[in-house]
Coordinates of C-alpha atoms in Angstrom, one line a residue:
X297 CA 23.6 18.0 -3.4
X298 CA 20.8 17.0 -1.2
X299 CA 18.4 19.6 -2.8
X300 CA 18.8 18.2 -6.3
X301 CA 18.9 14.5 -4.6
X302 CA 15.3 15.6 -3.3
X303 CA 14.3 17.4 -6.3
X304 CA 15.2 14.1 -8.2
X305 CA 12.7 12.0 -6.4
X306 CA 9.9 14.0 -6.9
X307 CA 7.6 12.0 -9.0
X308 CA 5.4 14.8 -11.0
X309 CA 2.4 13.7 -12.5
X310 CA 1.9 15.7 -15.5
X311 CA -1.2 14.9 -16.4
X312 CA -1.9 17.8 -18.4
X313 CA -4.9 20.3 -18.6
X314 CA -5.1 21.4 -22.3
X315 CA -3.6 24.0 -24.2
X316 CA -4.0 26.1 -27.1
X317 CA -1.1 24.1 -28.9
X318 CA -2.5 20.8 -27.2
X319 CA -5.3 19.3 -27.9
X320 CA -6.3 15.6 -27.8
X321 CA -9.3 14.1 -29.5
X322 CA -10.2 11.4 -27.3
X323 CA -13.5 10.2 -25.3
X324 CA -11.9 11.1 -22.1
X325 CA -8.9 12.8 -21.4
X326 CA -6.7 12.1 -17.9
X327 CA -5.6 15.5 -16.7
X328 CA -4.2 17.1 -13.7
X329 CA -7.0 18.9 -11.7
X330 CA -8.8 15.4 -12.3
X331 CA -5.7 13.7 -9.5
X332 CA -6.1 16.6 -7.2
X333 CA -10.1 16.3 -6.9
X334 CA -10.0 12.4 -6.6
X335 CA -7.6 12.7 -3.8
X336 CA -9.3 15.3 -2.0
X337 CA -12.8 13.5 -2.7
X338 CA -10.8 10.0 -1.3
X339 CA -9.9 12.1 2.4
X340 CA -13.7 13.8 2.4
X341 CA -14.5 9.8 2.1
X342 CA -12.3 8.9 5.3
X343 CA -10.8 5.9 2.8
X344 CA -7.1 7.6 2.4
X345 CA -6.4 4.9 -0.3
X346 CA -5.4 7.4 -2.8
X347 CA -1.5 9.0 -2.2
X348 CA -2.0 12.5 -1.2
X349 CA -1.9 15.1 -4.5
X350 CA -1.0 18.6 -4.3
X351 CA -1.3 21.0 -7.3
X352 CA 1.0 23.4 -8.8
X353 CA 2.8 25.5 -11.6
X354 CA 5.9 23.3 -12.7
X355 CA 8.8 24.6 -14.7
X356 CA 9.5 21.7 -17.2
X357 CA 13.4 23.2 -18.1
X358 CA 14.7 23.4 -14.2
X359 CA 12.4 21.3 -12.1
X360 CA 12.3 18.0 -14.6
X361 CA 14.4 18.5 -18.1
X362 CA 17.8 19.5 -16.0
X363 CA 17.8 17.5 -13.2
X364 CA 16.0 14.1 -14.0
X365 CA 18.4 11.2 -14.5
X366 CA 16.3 9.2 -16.7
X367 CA 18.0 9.6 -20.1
X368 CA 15.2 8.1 -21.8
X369 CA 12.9 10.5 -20.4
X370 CA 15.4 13.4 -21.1
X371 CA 15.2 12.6 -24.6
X372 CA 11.5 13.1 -25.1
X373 CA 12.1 16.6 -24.3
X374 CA 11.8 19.5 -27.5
X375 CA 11.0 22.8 -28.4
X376 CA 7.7 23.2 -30.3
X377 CA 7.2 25.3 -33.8
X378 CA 5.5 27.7 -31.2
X379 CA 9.0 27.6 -29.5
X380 CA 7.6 26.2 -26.0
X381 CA 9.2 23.3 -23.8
X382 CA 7.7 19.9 -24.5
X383 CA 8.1 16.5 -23.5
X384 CA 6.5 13.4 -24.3
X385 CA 7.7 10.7 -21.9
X386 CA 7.5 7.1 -21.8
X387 CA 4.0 5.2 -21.4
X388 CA 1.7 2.6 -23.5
X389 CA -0.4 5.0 -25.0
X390 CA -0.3 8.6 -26.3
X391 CA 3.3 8.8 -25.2
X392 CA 4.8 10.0 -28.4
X393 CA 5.4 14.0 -30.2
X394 CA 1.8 14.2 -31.4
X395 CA 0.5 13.9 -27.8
X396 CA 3.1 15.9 -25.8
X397 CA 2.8 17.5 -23.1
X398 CA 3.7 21.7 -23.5
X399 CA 4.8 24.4 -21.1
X400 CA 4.0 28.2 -22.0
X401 CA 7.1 28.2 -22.1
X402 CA 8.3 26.0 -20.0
X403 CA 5.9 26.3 -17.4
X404 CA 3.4 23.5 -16.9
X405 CA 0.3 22.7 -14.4
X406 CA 1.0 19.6 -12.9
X407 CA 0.1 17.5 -10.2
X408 CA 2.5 16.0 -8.0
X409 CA 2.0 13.0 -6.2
X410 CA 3.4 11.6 -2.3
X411 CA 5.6 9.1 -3.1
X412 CA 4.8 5.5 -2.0
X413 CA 7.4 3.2 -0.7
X414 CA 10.1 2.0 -3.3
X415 CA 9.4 -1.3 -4.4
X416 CA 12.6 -2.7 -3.6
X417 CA 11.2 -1.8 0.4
X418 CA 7.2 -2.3 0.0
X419 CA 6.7 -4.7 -2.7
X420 CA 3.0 -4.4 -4.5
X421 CA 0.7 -6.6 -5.3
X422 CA -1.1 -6.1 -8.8
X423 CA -5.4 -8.5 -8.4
X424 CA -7.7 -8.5 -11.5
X425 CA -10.9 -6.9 -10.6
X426 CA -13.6 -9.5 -10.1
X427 CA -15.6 -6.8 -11.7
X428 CA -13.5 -5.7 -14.5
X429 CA -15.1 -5.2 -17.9
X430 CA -14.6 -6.9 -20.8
X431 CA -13.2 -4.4 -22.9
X432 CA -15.1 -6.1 -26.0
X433 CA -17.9 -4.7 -28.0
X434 CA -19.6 -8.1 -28.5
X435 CA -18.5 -9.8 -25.7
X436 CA -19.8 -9.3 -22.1
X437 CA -18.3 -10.1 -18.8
X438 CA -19.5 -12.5 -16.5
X439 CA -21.3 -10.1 -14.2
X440 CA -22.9 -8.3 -16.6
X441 CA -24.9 -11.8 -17.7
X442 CA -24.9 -14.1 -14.0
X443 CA -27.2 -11.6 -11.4
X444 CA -25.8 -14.1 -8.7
X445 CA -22.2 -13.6 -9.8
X446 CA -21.3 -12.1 -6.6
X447 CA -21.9 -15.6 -4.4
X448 CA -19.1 -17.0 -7.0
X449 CA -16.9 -14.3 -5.7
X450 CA -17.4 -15.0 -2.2
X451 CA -16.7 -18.0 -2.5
X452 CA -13.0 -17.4 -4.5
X453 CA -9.5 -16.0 -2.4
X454 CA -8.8 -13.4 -1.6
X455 CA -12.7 -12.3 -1.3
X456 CA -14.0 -15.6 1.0
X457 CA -12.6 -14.1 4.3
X458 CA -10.9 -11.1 5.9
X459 CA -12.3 -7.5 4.5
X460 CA -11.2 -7.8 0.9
X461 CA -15.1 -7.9 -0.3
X462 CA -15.3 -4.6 1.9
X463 CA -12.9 -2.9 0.0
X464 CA -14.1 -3.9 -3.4
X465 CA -17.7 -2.4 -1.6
X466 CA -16.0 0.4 -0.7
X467 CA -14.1 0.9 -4.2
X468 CA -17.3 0.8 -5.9
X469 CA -18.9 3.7 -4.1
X470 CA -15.9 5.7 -4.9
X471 CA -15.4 4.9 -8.3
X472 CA -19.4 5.4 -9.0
X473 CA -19.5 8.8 -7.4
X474 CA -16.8 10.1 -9.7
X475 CA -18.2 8.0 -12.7
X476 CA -14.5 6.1 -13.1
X477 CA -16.0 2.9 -15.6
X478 CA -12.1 1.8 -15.8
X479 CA -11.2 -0.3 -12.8
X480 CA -9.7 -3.1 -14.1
X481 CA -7.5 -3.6 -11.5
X482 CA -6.3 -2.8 -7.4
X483 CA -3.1 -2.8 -6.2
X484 CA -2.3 -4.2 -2.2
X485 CA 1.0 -4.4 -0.4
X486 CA 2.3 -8.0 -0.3
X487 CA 3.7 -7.9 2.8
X488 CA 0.6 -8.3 4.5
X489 CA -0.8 -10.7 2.8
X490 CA -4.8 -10.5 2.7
X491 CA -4.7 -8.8 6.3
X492 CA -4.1 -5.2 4.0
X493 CA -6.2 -2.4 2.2
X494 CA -6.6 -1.5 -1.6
X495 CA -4.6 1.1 -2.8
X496 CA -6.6 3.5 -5.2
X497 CA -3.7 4.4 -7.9
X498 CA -5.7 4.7 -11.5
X499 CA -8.2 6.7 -11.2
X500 CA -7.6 9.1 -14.5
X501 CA -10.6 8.1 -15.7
X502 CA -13.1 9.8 -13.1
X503 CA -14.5 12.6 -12.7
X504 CA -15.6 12.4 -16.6
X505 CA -19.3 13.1 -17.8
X506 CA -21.0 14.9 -15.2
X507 CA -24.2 14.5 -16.7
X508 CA -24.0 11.1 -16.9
X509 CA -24.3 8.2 -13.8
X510 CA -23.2 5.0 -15.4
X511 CA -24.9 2.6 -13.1
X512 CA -22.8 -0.6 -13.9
X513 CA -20.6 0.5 -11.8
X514 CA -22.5 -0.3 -9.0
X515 CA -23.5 -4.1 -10.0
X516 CA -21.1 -5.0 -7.2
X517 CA -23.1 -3.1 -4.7
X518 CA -26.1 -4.1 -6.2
X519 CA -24.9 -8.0 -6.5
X520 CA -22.9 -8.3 -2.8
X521 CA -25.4 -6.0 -0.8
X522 CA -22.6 -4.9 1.9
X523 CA -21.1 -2.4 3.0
X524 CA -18.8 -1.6 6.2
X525 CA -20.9 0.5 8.5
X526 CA -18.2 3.1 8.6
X527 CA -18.8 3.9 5.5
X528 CA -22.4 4.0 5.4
X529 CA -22.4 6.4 8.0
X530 CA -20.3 8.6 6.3
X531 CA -22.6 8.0 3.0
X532 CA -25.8 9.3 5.4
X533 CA -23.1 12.2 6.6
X534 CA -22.7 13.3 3.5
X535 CA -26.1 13.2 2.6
X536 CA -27.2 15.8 5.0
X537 CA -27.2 19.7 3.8
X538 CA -25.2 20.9 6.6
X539 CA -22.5 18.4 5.5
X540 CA -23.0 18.5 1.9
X541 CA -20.6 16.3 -0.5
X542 CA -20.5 18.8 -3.1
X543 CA -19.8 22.1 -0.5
X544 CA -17.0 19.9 1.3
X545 CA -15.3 19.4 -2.1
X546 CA -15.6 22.6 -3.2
X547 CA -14.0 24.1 -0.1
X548 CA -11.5 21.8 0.0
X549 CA -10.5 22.4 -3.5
X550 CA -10.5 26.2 -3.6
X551 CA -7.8 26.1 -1.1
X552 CA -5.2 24.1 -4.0
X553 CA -3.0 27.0 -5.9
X554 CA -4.8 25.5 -9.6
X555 CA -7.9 26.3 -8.2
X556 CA -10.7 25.9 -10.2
X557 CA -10.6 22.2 -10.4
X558 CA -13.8 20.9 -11.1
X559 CA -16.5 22.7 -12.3
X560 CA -20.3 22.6 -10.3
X561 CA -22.1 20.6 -12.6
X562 CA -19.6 18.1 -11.3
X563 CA -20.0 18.5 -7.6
X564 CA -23.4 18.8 -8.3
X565 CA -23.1 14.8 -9.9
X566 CA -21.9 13.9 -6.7
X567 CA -24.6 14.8 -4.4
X568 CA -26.8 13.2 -6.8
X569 CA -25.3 10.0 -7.3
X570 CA -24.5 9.5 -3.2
X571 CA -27.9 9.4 -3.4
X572 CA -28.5 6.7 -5.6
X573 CA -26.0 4.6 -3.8
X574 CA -27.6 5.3 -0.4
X575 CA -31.0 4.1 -2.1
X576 CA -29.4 1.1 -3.3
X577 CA -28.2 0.3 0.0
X578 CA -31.1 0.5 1.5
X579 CA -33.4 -1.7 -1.0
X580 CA -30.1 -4.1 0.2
X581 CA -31.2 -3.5 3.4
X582 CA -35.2 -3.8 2.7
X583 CA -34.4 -7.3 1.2
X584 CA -31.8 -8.8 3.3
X585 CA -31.9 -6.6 6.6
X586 CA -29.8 -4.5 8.3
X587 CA -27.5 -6.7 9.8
X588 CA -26.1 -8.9 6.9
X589 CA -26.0 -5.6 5.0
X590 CA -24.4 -3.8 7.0
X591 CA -20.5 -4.7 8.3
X592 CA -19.7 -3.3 12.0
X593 CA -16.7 -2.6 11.5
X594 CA -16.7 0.1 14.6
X595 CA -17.2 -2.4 17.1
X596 CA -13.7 -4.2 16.0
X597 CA -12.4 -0.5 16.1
X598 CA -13.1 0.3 19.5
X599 CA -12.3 -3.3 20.7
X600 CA -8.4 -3.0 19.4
X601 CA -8.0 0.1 21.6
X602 CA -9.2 -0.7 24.4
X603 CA -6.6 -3.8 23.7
X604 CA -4.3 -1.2 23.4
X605 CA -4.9 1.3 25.9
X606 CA -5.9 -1.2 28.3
X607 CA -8.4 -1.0 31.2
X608 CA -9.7 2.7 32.1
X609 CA -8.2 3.6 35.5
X610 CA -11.2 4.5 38.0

């Protein structure tokens, strides 16, 4: 009873990689391998925003179809004209028999994702990206026209005190070295008020066209000119060849049982985009110097534990 209890509250992110009777014709296409990179890439980062992903072969008839207790979800389950195990699920878009998901039979790659705390315990806190696009073909956003939009922000909750600008700094990098375009919005935990962290949940959309740095995804570096000094060191860390970006991801990623996940011309987009973003920063720092740029938030680190381990004993 406990086994099924804890097979039940497995949340599996079948995101799907494509097979040969399932294809979709869209731009961009959210897929399994893609969660396991970002949250590997999100740990090589040191931000641990994004719930830890693991990857592996799922069998759609035993592991979901017969033991899930969501009857809508059970529904959406059928057996192809190829006479494989499909399932469709519930969701705003794509969720219907022309876009489901197909084992070979029944088994599936999937991604399966650490459960956060249920809502009734950890309630979350959906914000509106200051920096969200517009979504419009004819109509831009605010940021894309004002060049000072970013002292606007500053000066509007949640972003006029406490770290919040930090994270948004911080979100940017991430989503720009991956080339996610579709942050429209960040999720916090409530209970803490503005004293809490972004939590990096949608990020489906990255790790898209390699060949390709969309660099409007850095207007809000490019705008706020900061960044926590944390994370700038780890920028320069990365930077270096002994500590490359792209050889840290691909060992970390060969070690996953879907292995291969991303292929090198994507790595190789890393390394070159982390470069871009360290330029930016320091033009940011050319123009406004190092120490309005640049956030220390180490020093606060260190001084909580030595509050907390108290004085050193001679």
């Amino acid at each position: 009873m406990k086994t099924h209890k804890a097979r039940h509250r497995l949340r599996t992110c079948l995101l799907l990689a494509l097979t040969l009777n399932y294809t979709v014709l869209t731009m961009s296409v959210e897929l399994a391998d893609i969660k396991l990179g970002i949250a590997l890439f999100d740990m090589i980062l040191d931000f641990r925003r994004v719930p830890p992903v693991a990857g592996r072969l799922v069998n759609m008839t035993k592991e979901i179809r017969d033991v899930t207790r969501d009857k809508k979800l059970w529904r959406t389950f059928f057996i192809s004209p190829a006479n494989n195990v499909c399932f469709y699920g519930e969701c705003s878009y794509y969720c219907s028999t022309e876009h489901a998901l197909c084992g070979k039979p029944d088994q599936i790659e999937g991604s399966l994702a650490a459960f956060l705390p249920d809502l009734a315990l950890a309630k979350r806190k959906t914000w509106r990206n200051p920096w969200r696009r517009s979504y419009h073909k004819r109509k831009k956003a605010e940021w894309e026209v004002d060049p000072d939009y970013c002292e606007e922000v500053k000066q509007t909750p949640p972003y006029d005190s406490g770290t919040r600008l930090l994270d948004i700094m911080d979100m940017t990098i991430f989503d720009f070295l991956m080339g996610n375009m579709d942050r429209h919005h960040y999720e916090t935990f409530e209970k803490f008020g503005n004293e809490t962290f972004i939590i990096h949940l949608d990020n489906g959309r990255g790790f898209g066209k390699h060949s390709h740095d969309e660099l409007s995804i850095l207007v809000p570096l490019t705008q706020c000119c900061r960044v926590r000094k944390s994370t700038h060191l780890r920028l320069q860390l990365l930077a270096k060849e002994e500590y490359k970006l792209s050889t840290l991801m691909a060992e970390s990623l060969v070690r996953d049982k879907l292995t291969p996940i991303l292929i090198q011309p994507h790595l190789n987009a890393m390394d070159r985009r982390l470069r871009q973003v360290l330029q930016v920063l320091s033009e940011c720092v050319e123009k406004e110097g190092y120490s309005y740029v640049v956030e220390d938030d180490l020093q606060e680190e260190q001084e909580m534990d030595r509050a907390h381990t108290g004085p050193r004993q001679r």
